[in-house]
XYZ file of C-alpha atoms in Angstrom:
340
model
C 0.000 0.000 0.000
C 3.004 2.045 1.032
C 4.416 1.873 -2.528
C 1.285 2.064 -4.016
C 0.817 5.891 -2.687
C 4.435 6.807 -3.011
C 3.940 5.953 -6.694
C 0.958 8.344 -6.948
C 3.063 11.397 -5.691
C 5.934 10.480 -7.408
C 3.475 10.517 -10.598
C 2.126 13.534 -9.317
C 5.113 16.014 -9.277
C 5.948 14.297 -12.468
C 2.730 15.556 -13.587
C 3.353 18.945 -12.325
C 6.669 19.414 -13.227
C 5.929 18.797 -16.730
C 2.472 20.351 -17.472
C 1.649 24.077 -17.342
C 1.180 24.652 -13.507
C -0.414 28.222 -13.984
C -3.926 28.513 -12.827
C -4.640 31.055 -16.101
C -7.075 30.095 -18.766
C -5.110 28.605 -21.769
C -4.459 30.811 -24.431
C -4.076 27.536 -27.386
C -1.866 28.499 -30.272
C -2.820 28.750 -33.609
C -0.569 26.455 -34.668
C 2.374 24.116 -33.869
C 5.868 23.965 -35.878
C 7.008 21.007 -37.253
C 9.668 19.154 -34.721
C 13.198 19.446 -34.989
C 15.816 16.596 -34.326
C 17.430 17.961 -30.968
C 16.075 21.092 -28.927
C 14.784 24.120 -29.955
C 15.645 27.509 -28.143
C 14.854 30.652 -29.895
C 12.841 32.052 -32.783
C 13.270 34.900 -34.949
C 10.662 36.133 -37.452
C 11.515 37.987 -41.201
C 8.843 39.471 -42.035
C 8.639 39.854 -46.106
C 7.851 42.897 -46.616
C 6.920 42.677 -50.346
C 4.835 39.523 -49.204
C 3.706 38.966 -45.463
C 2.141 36.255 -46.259
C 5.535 34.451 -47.625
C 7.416 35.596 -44.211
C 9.520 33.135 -42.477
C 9.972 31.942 -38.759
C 13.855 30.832 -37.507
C 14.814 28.791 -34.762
C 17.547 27.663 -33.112
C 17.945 23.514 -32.261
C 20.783 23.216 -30.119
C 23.323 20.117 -30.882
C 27.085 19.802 -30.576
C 27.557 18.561 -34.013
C 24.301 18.917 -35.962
C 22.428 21.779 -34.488
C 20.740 23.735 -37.105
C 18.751 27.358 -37.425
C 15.435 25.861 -39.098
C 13.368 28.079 -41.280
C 9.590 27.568 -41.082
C 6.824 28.949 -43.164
C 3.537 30.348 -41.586
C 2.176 26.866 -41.273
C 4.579 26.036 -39.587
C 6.441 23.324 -42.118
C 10.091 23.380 -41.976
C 11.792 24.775 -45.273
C 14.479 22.768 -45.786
C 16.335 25.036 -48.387
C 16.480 27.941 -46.464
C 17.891 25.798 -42.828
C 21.111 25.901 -42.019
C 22.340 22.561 -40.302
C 25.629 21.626 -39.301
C 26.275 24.199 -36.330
C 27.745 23.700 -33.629
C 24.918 24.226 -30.843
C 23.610 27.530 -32.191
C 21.949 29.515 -29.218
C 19.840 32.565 -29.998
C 18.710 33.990 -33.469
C 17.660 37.427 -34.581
C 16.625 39.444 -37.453
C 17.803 43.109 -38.429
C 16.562 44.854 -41.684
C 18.034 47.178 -44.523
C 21.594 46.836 -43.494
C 23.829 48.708 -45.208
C 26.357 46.031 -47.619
C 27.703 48.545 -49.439
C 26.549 51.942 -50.964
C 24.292 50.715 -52.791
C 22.995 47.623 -51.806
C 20.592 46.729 -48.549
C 19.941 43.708 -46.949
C 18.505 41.969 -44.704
C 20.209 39.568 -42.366
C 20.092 37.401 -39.406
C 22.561 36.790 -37.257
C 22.765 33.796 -34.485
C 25.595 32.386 -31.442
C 27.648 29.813 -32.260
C 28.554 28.190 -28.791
C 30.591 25.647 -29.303
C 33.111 27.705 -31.874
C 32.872 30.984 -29.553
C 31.367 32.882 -32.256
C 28.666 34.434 -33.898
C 27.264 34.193 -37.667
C 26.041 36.409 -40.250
C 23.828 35.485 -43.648
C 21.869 37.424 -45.415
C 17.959 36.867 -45.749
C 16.357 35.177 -47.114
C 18.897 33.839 -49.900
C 21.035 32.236 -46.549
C 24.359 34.017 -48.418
C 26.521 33.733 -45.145
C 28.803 36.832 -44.589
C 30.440 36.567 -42.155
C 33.523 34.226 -43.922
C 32.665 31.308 -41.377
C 32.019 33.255 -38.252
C 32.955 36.434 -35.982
C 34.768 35.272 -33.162
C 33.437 36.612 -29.720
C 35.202 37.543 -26.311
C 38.064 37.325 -27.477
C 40.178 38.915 -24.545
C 39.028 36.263 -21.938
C 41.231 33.827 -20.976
C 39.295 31.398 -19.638
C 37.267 29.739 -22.145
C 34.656 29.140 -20.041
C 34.185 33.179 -20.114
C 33.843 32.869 -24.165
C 30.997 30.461 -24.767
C 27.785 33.166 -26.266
C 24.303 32.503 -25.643
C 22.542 35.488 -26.370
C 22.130 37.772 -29.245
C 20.468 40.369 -30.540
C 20.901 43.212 -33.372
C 20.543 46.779 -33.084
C 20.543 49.430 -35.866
C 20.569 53.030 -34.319
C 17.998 55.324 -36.435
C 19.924 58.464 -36.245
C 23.458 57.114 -37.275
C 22.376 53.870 -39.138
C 25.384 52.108 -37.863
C 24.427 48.164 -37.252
C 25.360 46.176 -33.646
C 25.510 42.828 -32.602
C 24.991 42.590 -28.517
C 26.341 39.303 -27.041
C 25.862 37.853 -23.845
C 27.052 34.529 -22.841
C 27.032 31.172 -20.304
C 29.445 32.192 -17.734
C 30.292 36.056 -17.427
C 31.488 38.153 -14.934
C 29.373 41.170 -12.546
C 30.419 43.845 -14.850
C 30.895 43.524 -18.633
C 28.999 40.498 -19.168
C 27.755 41.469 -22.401
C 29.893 42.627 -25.472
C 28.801 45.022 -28.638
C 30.194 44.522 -31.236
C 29.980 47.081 -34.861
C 28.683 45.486 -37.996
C 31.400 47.081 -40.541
C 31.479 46.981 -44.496
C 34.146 47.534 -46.658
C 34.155 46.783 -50.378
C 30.730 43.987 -49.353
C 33.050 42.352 -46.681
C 31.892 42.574 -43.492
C 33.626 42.713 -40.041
C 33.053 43.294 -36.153
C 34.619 45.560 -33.953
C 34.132 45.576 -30.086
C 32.981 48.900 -29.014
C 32.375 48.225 -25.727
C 31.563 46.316 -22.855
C 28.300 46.690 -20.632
C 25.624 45.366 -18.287
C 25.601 44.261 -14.797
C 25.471 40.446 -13.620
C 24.051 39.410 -9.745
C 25.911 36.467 -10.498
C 22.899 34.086 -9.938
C 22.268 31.738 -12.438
C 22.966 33.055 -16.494
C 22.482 36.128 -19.014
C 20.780 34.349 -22.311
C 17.597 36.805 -23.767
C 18.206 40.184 -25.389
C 15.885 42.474 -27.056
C 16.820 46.040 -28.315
C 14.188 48.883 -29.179
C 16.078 50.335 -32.265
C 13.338 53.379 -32.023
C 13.848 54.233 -28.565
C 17.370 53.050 -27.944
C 17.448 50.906 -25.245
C 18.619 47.314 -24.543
C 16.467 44.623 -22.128
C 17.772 41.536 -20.887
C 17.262 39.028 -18.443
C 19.576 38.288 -15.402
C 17.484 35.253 -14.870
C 17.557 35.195 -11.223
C 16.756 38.906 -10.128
C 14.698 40.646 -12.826
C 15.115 42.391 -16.460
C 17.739 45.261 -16.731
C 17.504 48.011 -19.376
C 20.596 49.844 -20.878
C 21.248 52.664 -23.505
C 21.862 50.705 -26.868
C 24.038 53.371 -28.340
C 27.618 53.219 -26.730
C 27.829 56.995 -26.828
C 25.386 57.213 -24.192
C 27.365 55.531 -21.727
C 27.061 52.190 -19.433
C 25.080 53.034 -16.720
C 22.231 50.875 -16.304
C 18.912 52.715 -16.866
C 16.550 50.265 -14.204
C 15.678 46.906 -13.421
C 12.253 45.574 -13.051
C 9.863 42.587 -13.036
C 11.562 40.708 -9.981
C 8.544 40.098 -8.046
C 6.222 38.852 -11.278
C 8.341 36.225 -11.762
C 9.073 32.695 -9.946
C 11.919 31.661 -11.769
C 14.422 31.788 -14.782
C 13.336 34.734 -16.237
C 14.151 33.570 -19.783
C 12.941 35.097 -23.653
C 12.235 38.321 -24.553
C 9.901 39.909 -27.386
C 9.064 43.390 -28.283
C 5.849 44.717 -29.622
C 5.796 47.742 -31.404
C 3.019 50.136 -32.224
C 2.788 53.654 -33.463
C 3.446 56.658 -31.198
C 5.968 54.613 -29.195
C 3.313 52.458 -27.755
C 4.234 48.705 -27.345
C 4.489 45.878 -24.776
C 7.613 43.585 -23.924
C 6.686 39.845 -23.727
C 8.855 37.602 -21.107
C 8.841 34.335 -20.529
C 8.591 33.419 -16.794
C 9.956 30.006 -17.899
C 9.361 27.829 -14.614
C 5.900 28.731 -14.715
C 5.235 28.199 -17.663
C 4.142 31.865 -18.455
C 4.541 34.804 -19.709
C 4.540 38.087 -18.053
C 3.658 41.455 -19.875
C 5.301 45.206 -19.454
C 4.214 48.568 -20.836
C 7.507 49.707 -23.577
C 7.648 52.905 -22.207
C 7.821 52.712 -18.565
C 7.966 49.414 -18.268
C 5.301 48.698 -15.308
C 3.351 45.282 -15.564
C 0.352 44.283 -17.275
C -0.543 41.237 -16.987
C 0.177 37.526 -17.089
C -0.859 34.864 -20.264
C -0.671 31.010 -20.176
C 0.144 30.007 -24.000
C -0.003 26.895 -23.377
C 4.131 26.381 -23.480
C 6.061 24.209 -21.153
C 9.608 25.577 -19.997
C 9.943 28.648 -22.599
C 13.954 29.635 -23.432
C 13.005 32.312 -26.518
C 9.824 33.952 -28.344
C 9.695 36.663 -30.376
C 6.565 38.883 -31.910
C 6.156 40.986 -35.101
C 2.894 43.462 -35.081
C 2.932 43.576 -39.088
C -0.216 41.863 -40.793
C 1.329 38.346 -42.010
C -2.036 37.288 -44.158
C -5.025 35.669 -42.770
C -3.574 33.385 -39.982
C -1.987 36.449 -38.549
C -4.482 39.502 -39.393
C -2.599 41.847 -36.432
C 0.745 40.097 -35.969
C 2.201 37.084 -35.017
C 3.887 35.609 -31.413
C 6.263 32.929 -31.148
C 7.487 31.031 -28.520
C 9.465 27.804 -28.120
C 8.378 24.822 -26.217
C 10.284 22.281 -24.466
C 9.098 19.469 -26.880
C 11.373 20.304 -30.131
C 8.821 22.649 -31.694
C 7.564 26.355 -31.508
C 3.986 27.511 -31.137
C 2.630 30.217 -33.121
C 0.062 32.551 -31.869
C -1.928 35.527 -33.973
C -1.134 38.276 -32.094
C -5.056 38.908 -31.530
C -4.920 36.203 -29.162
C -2.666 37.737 -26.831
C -4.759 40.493 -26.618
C -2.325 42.830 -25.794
C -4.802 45.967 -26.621
């Protein structure tokens, strides 16, 4: 009898531990991605602008040897000509548009962490052209190698100047400096990075992995996953100082992705995922106070990301993405969410 009830609560934190625990209303997707082979982490969406409807969805699926950044269309069907597979656990992904190759010629481009080769790649989108001449090598100055594996990444073009970032953060870091910017350059269609700085403060509990910038109002987010989300000037000129921190008490623990919703008039939302409870937590873009809380209906999620540009009839308003412990992503219209 004894073993007989120690089965049932051994079944029943099971149970717990791997179904959404959150007491919220489900919010079901509109869709589910196609599987990938190992574990996803983070999506990325590139919105076509000459045909929403054709946009594609990235994400990362983490693997030693044979991790990949899989491109899906808006059902959610992997397109296997524009994946990239092969890499060497590829972290986070993100998308920047109308980058600058050379006087003539924009592109856009999507750029993702290479872990296990310290890097971080560049290709253009959505022809996959890499450009980065087999990857940008990334904290370069730390001896400890350790100190030189990236997780995060994200991509921020300042309006005024035009000049293109990558901002790194990565699995073991230190309580200053944990995150490196580095300056997209071009020369002649050949591009390099330059480190312009190092920024943003660590508690030192647990990791720094999500990143989102707002290009339009220049600041950086990201999550020290064990105290709250910090927010820092994007543009180096504007110095190191961290602007705030918030969001500590909404969440119970890993504070994990990031997304950014954008509207007109500076209005928007930023999306977190309060990964352990299998929710996500919602804050005002301007100042940043809280909203509310959703259940989507994901277990455990590392990365999402949102676009607010009509992507056909699936996604009327916009679209939300979010990874989910079981080697796919769910898509939501952004209606759903309800954000407003």
């Amino acid at each position: 009898m004894k073993k007989y009830l120690l089965s049932i609560a051994v079944a029943s934190v099971c149970f717990a531990a791997c179904k959404n625990t959150t007491t919220l209303p489900e919010i079901k997707p509109t869709l589910v991605s196609q599987k990938t082979p190992h574990d996803t982490d983070d999506p990325a969406i590139w919105v076509n602008k000459n045909n929403p409807a054709q946009s594609i969805v990235f994400g990362t699926d983490k693997d030693e040897v044979n991790g990949g950044v899989y491109a899906f269309d808006l059902d959610g069907k992997i397109i296997n000509d524009k994946s990239l597979t092969g890499v060497s656990y590829p972290n986070n992904v993100d998308i920047e548009y109308g980058f600058a190759l050379n006087d003539s010629t924009k592109i856009d481009i999507m750029m993702f962490s290479e872990r296990e080769k310290n890097q971080m790649r560049l290709y253009a989108v959505p022809d996959m052209t890499p450009l980065d001449n087999g990857g940008f090598p990334v904290f370069e100055d730390e001896t400890d190698l350790e100190l030189r594996r990236p997780m995060g990444i994200s991509i921020y073009k300042n309006p005024a100047t035009n000049k293109t970032y990558a901002i790194v953060s990565r699995k073991k870091g230190p309580t200053e400096g944990y995150l490196y910017q580095y300056e997209l350059i071009t020369n002649n269609s050949k591009v390099t990075a330059k480190l312009v700085r190092k920024f943003g403060t660590f508690s030192g509990q647990k990791e720094i992995e999500a990143i989102v910038v707002d290009d339009a109002l220049g600041h950086v987010y990201f999550s020290d996953e064990g105290v709250g989300i910090r927010k820092f000037y994007a543009d180096p000129a504007k110095g190191d100082a961290q602007i705030s921190m918030f969001g500590s008490e909404y969440f119970t623990d890993d504070i994990e992705g990031i997304a950014l919703a954008t509207y007109t008039n500076n209005e928007g939302f930023l999306i977190v995922s309060n990964q352990q409870d299998h929710s996500f937590n919602i804050f005002k873009r301007g100042d940043n106070s809280y909203v509310k809380t959703l259940n989507l209906g994901t277990i455990e999620t590392d990365g999402c990301d949102v676009t607010t540009q009509p992507l056909g009839s699936k996604y009327p308003n916009g679209l939300f993405v979010s990874m989910n412990d079981e080697k796919d992503f769910f898509f939501h219209s952004l209606d759903s969410l309800k954000l407003r």
